[in-house]
mmCIF file of C-alpha atoms and ligand atoms in Angstrom:
data_model
loop_
_atom_site.group_PDB
_atom_site.id
_atom_site.type_symbol
_atom_site.label_atom_id
_atom_site.label_comp_id
_atom_site.label_asym_id
_atom_site.label_seq_id
_atom_site.Cartn_x
_atom_site.Cartn_y
_atom_site.Cartn_z
ATOM 1 C CA UNK A 1 -1.585 -73.662 9.873
ATOM 2 C CA UNK A 2 0.274 -72.578 6.733
ATOM 3 C CA UNK A 3 2.797 -69.809 7.493
ATOM 4 C CA UNK A 4 3.389 -68.212 4.112
ATOM 5 C CA UNK A 5 2.098 -68.241 0.562
ATOM 6 C CA UNK A 6 4.257 -68.905 -2.491
ATOM 7 C CA UNK A 7 4.855 -65.795 -4.563
ATOM 8 C CA UNK A 8 6.035 -65.697 -8.183
ATOM 9 C CA UNK A 9 7.203 -62.399 -9.666
ATOM 10 C CA UNK A 10 6.818 -61.712 -13.397
ATOM 11 C CA UNK A 11 9.249 -59.220 -14.923
ATOM 12 C CA UNK A 12 10.380 -57.898 -18.308
ATOM 13 C CA UNK A 13 13.162 -55.411 -17.570
ATOM 14 C CA UNK A 14 15.350 -53.751 -14.982
ATOM 15 C CA UNK A 15 13.508 -55.140 -12.003
ATOM 16 C CA UNK A 16 13.731 -52.287 -9.506
ATOM 17 C CA UNK A 17 10.283 -53.230 -8.221
ATOM 18 C CA UNK A 18 11.422 -56.826 -7.886
ATOM 19 C CA UNK A 19 14.399 -55.500 -5.895
ATOM 20 C CA UNK A 20 12.048 -53.584 -3.602
ATOM 21 C CA UNK A 21 10.207 -56.842 -2.856
ATOM 22 C CA UNK A 22 13.471 -58.757 -2.341
ATOM 23 C CA UNK A 23 14.711 -56.076 0.095
ATOM 24 C CA UNK A 24 11.377 -55.973 1.919
ATOM 25 C CA UNK A 25 11.551 -59.744 2.309
ATOM 26 C CA UNK A 26 15.203 -59.662 3.434
ATOM 27 C CA UNK A 27 14.214 -57.154 6.113
ATOM 28 C CA UNK A 28 11.713 -59.711 7.422
ATOM 29 C CA UNK A 29 8.723 -57.611 6.441
ATOM 30 C CA UNK A 30 7.157 -60.026 3.945
ATOM 31 C CA UNK A 31 5.829 -62.057 6.834
ATOM 32 C CA UNK A 32 3.080 -63.845 4.928
ATOM 33 C CA UNK A 33 4.821 -64.599 1.616
ATOM 34 C CA UNK A 34 7.893 -66.270 0.155
ATOM 35 C CA UNK A 35 9.296 -65.445 -3.295
ATOM 36 C CA UNK A 36 9.653 -68.832 -4.969
ATOM 37 C CA UNK A 37 10.380 -67.866 -8.585
ATOM 38 C CA UNK A 38 11.068 -64.944 -10.901
ATOM 39 C CA UNK A 39 9.796 -65.396 -14.453
ATOM 40 C CA UNK A 40 10.924 -63.062 -17.223
ATOM 41 C CA UNK A 41 9.315 -62.512 -20.609
ATOM 42 C CA UNK A 42 12.746 -61.520 -21.959
ATOM 43 C CA UNK A 43 16.157 -63.172 -21.702
ATOM 44 C CA UNK A 44 19.153 -61.198 -20.460
ATOM 45 C CA UNK A 45 17.265 -58.555 -18.476
ATOM 46 C CA UNK A 46 18.774 -57.165 -15.279
ATOM 47 C CA UNK A 47 15.826 -58.387 -13.180
ATOM 48 C CA UNK A 48 17.121 -61.946 -13.677
ATOM 49 C CA UNK A 49 20.473 -60.970 -12.202
ATOM 50 C CA UNK A 50 18.754 -59.449 -9.193
ATOM 51 C CA UNK A 51 16.903 -62.738 -8.645
ATOM 52 C CA UNK A 52 20.109 -64.731 -9.083
ATOM 53 C CA UNK A 53 21.885 -62.545 -6.487
ATOM 54 C CA UNK A 54 19.039 -63.172 -4.056
ATOM 55 C CA UNK A 55 19.201 -66.938 -4.769
ATOM 56 C CA UNK A 56 15.683 -67.053 -6.172
ATOM 57 C CA UNK A 57 15.036 -69.598 -8.968
ATOM 58 C CA UNK A 58 14.428 -67.999 -12.361
ATOM 59 C CA UNK A 59 12.787 -68.912 -15.651
ATOM 60 C CA UNK A 60 12.525 -67.198 -19.019
ATOM 61 C CA UNK A 61 9.386 -67.522 -21.128
ATOM 62 C CA UNK A 62 10.010 -65.390 -24.200
ATOM 63 C CA UNK A 63 7.023 -63.382 -25.402
ATOM 64 C CA UNK A 64 8.587 -62.841 -28.808
ATOM 65 C CA UNK A 65 7.633 -65.254 -31.567
ATOM 66 C CA UNK A 66 4.752 -66.891 -29.671
ATOM 67 C CA UNK A 67 0.989 -66.663 -29.778
ATOM 68 C CA UNK A 68 -0.700 -65.324 -26.628
ATOM 69 C CA UNK A 69 -1.903 -68.841 -25.891
ATOM 70 C CA UNK A 70 1.552 -70.424 -26.210
ATOM 71 C CA UNK A 71 3.116 -67.666 -24.115
ATOM 72 C CA UNK A 72 0.581 -68.025 -21.312
ATOM 73 C CA UNK A 73 0.851 -71.802 -21.404
ATOM 74 C CA UNK A 74 4.599 -71.471 -20.832
ATOM 75 C CA UNK A 75 4.081 -69.154 -17.869
ATOM 76 C CA UNK A 76 1.362 -71.373 -16.374
ATOM 77 C CA UNK A 77 3.713 -74.362 -16.495
ATOM 78 C CA UNK A 78 6.364 -72.404 -14.596
ATOM 79 C CA UNK A 79 3.811 -71.230 -12.037
ATOM 80 C CA UNK A 80 2.489 -74.725 -11.484
ATOM 81 C CA UNK A 81 6.007 -76.108 -11.120
ATOM 82 C CA UNK A 82 6.686 -73.844 -8.111
ATOM 83 C CA UNK A 83 3.136 -74.007 -6.707
ATOM 84 C CA UNK A 84 2.711 -70.256 -7.007
ATOM 85 C CA UNK A 85 -0.293 -68.932 -5.122
ATOM 86 C CA UNK A 86 0.196 -65.214 -5.671
ATOM 87 C CA UNK A 87 1.644 -63.544 -8.770
ATOM 88 C CA UNK A 88 3.203 -60.097 -8.862
ATOM 89 C CA UNK A 89 3.531 -58.225 -12.148
ATOM 90 C CA UNK A 90 6.572 -56.042 -11.479
ATOM 91 C CA UNK A 91 7.360 -54.190 -14.681
ATOM 92 C CA UNK A 92 5.860 -57.052 -16.694
ATOM 93 C CA UNK A 93 5.136 -55.637 -20.122
ATOM 94 C CA UNK A 94 2.603 -58.135 -21.514
ATOM 95 C CA UNK A 95 -1.154 -58.118 -21.150
ATOM 96 C CA UNK A 96 -2.710 -61.336 -19.842
ATOM 97 C CA UNK A 97 -5.916 -62.852 -21.244
ATOM 98 C CA UNK A 98 -9.123 -63.537 -19.321
ATOM 99 C CA UNK A 99 -8.332 -67.226 -19.563
ATOM 100 C CA UNK A 100 -5.158 -66.597 -17.558
ATOM 101 C CA UNK A 101 -6.453 -64.027 -15.058
ATOM 102 C CA UNK A 102 -9.518 -66.174 -14.241
ATOM 103 C CA UNK A 103 -7.201 -68.979 -13.139
ATOM 104 C CA UNK A 104 -5.681 -66.710 -10.482
ATOM 105 C CA UNK A 105 -8.638 -64.546 -9.536
ATOM 106 C CA UNK A 106 -7.684 -62.057 -6.777
ATOM 107 C CA UNK A 107 -4.206 -63.562 -6.750
ATOM 108 C CA UNK A 108 -2.444 -61.421 -9.361
ATOM 109 C CA UNK A 109 -1.322 -57.891 -8.514
ATOM 110 C CA UNK A 110 0.265 -55.238 -10.723
ATOM 111 C CA UNK A 111 2.044 -51.957 -10.118
ATOM 112 C CA UNK A 112 1.167 -49.135 -12.513
ATOM 113 C CA UNK A 113 3.135 -45.861 -12.513
ATOM 114 C CA UNK A 114 0.152 -43.469 -12.399
ATOM 115 C CA UNK A 115 -2.950 -42.812 -10.339
ATOM 116 C CA UNK A 116 -5.511 -45.105 -12.022
ATOM 117 C CA UNK A 117 -7.909 -44.264 -13.725
ATOM 118 C CA UNK A 118 -5.517 -41.666 -15.223
ATOM 119 C CA UNK A 119 -2.915 -42.601 -17.838
ATOM 120 C CA UNK A 120 -3.613 -46.320 -17.846
ATOM 121 C CA UNK A 121 -4.836 -49.131 -20.080
ATOM 122 C CA UNK A 122 -3.377 -50.518 -23.271
ATOM 123 C CA UNK A 123 -0.401 -48.573 -24.607
ATOM 124 C CA UNK A 124 0.358 -46.912 -21.250
ATOM 125 C CA UNK A 125 3.513 -48.477 -19.905
ATOM 126 C CA UNK A 126 6.934 -47.376 -18.689
ATOM 127 C CA UNK A 127 8.066 -43.891 -19.704
ATOM 128 C CA UNK A 128 4.992 -43.401 -21.932
ATOM 129 C CA UNK A 129 2.873 -43.071 -18.800
ATOM 130 C CA UNK A 130 5.030 -40.242 -17.434
ATOM 131 C CA UNK A 131 5.215 -38.546 -20.841
ATOM 132 C CA UNK A 132 1.394 -38.586 -20.972
ATOM 133 C CA UNK A 133 1.130 -37.126 -17.466
ATOM 134 C CA UNK A 134 3.555 -34.306 -18.393
ATOM 135 C CA UNK A 135 1.776 -33.648 -21.714
ATOM 136 C CA UNK A 136 -1.532 -33.325 -19.889
ATOM 137 C CA UNK A 137 0.025 -31.001 -17.329
ATOM 138 C CA UNK A 138 -1.126 -32.738 -14.156
ATOM 139 C CA UNK A 139 0.449 -31.390 -10.967
ATOM 140 C CA UNK A 140 0.105 -34.664 -9.086
ATOM 141 C CA UNK A 141 0.690 -38.200 -10.310
ATOM 142 C CA UNK A 142 1.725 -41.354 -8.455
ATOM 143 C CA UNK A 143 1.464 -45.112 -8.500
ATOM 144 C CA UNK A 144 -1.271 -47.709 -8.100
ATOM 145 C CA UNK A 145 -1.194 -51.345 -7.073
ATOM 146 C CA UNK A 146 -4.279 -53.253 -8.189
ATOM 147 C CA UNK A 147 -5.623 -56.729 -8.727
ATOM 148 C CA UNK A 148 -5.317 -57.925 -12.302
ATOM 149 C CA UNK A 149 -8.345 -58.973 -14.318
ATOM 150 C CA UNK A 150 -8.969 -59.161 -18.072
ATOM 151 C CA UNK A 151 -9.203 -55.375 -18.412
ATOM 152 C CA UNK A 152 -5.779 -53.717 -18.727
ATOM 153 C CA UNK A 153 -5.198 -51.792 -15.454
ATOM 154 C CA UNK A 154 -8.892 -52.339 -14.678
ATOM 155 C CA UNK A 155 -8.889 -54.532 -11.550
ATOM 156 C CA UNK A 156 -9.777 -53.460 -8.019
ATOM 157 C CA UNK A 157 -7.335 -50.964 -6.487
ATOM 158 C CA UNK A 158 -5.326 -52.119 -3.459
ATOM 159 C CA UNK A 159 -3.112 -49.075 -2.716
ATOM 160 C CA UNK A 160 -2.208 -45.740 -4.262
ATOM 161 C CA UNK A 161 0.345 -43.077 -3.431
ATOM 162 C CA UNK A 162 0.512 -39.558 -4.862
ATOM 163 C CA UNK A 163 3.716 -37.849 -6.041
ATOM 164 C CA UNK A 164 4.090 -34.144 -6.949
ATOM 165 C CA UNK A 165 5.082 -33.222 -10.491
ATOM 166 C CA UNK A 166 7.839 -30.588 -10.613
ATOM 167 C CA UNK A 167 8.021 -27.680 -13.053
ATOM 168 C CA UNK A 168 11.087 -28.957 -14.922
ATOM 169 C CA UNK A 169 10.355 -32.701 -14.770
ATOM 170 C CA UNK A 170 11.264 -34.940 -17.705
ATOM 171 C CA UNK A 171 9.621 -38.371 -18.153
ATOM 172 C CA UNK A 172 12.836 -39.856 -16.748
ATOM 173 C CA UNK A 173 13.015 -37.642 -13.641
ATOM 174 C CA UNK A 174 9.324 -38.176 -12.956
ATOM 175 C CA UNK A 175 9.635 -41.938 -13.404
ATOM 176 C CA UNK A 176 12.497 -42.036 -10.912
ATOM 177 C CA UNK A 177 10.591 -40.042 -8.279
ATOM 178 C CA UNK A 178 7.388 -42.073 -8.742
ATOM 179 C CA UNK A 179 9.391 -45.257 -8.286
ATOM 180 C CA UNK A 180 11.277 -44.050 -5.217
ATOM 181 C CA UNK A 181 8.402 -42.326 -3.447
ATOM 182 C CA UNK A 182 5.531 -44.582 -4.451
ATOM 183 C CA UNK A 183 6.080 -47.852 -6.357
ATOM 184 C CA UNK A 184 8.863 -49.317 -4.223
ATOM 185 C CA UNK A 185 6.813 -48.631 -1.095
ATOM 186 C CA UNK A 186 3.286 -49.637 -2.040
ATOM 187 C CA UNK A 187 4.117 -52.755 -4.071
ATOM 188 C CA UNK A 188 5.809 -54.723 -1.248
ATOM 189 C CA UNK A 189 3.259 -53.450 1.281
ATOM 190 C CA UNK A 190 0.363 -54.517 -0.962
ATOM 191 C CA UNK A 191 1.943 -57.911 -1.521
ATOM 192 C CA UNK A 192 2.130 -58.511 2.228
ATOM 193 C CA UNK A 193 -1.493 -57.413 2.569
ATOM 194 C CA UNK A 194 -2.697 -59.811 -0.152
ATOM 195 C CA UNK A 195 -0.660 -62.749 1.199
ATOM 196 C CA UNK A 196 -1.881 -62.105 4.742
ATOM 197 C CA UNK A 197 -5.474 -62.030 3.540
ATOM 198 C CA UNK A 198 -5.029 -65.361 1.717
ATOM 199 C CA UNK A 199 -3.492 -66.993 4.785
ATOM 200 C CA UNK A 200 -6.437 -65.876 6.878
ATOM 201 C CA UNK A 201 -8.952 -67.224 4.359
ATOM 202 C CA UNK A 202 -7.327 -70.655 4.084
HETATM 203 C C1 GAR B 1 7.799 -49.449 -13.435
HETATM 204 O O1 GAR B 1 7.707 -48.053 -13.392
HETATM 205 C C2 GAR B 1 6.409 -50.065 -13.506
HETATM 206 O O2 GAR B 1 5.467 -49.399 -12.742
HETATM 207 C C3 GAR B 1 6.116 -49.917 -14.973
HETATM 208 O O3 GAR B 1 7.327 -50.216 -15.625
HETATM 209 C C4 GAR B 1 8.426 -49.904 -14.751
HETATM 210 C C5 GAR B 1 9.265 -51.151 -14.583
HETATM 211 O O4 GAR B 1 10.417 -50.906 -13.837
HETATM 212 N N1 GAR B 1 5.049 -50.793 -15.364
HETATM 213 C C6 GAR B 1 4.142 -50.476 -16.278
HETATM 214 O O5 GAR B 1 4.179 -49.444 -16.913
HETATM 215 C C7 GAR B 1 3.065 -51.516 -16.490
HETATM 216 N N2 GAR B 1 1.931 -50.924 -17.140
HETATM 217 P P1 GAR B 1 11.217 -52.069 -13.092
HETATM 218 O O6 GAR B 1 11.487 -53.173 -14.109
HETATM 219 O O7 GAR B 1 12.495 -51.377 -12.687
HETATM 220 O O8 GAR B 1 10.419 -52.522 -11.923
#
């Protein structure tokens, strides 16, 4: 029987969520998955250095200057090359088409820095999400890990964790707390869950 599934992580920036997965794996907790490649939509981002330090192969498929089709074709080639079976969007800032998500149905997961269905969908990414939560005045926010389909942040929810908003929070302070208390915990745990489920099914 197969022991682990091949995991590719897609990134666009600092890669703290990627780091959380790397650490989880180094601690022996990613029992059902193996990170086989990190693919970035931008060159020179710190996430690539994190992958390099962890001796994980990397690839860059620039989003800039390409059509959606060309961009996705480039990513698909990289995924096929490493036989990726599960894909994690960890701070990946591009939206994927139905054509792409259908190819990996129930095999792509994303972390979003809010409690879906609040503050999500097109245009809600990074600090904008926390700014929107503060503008609205919610007292609780959090993070969500969900399957990815053609609807931005619209796939089935896998895990969520709530985080309290403090009186004097800024988008930056809130982002940091949501990452520390929610994202870095539920993303690796969800990944293990999804990989384990796939192993059982196959
Ligand atoms: C994270 O907060 C992630 O949830 C968010 O961007 C940040 C990336 O940080 N993703 C989105 O907003 C996607 N809609 P990281 O590069 O340090 O993991």
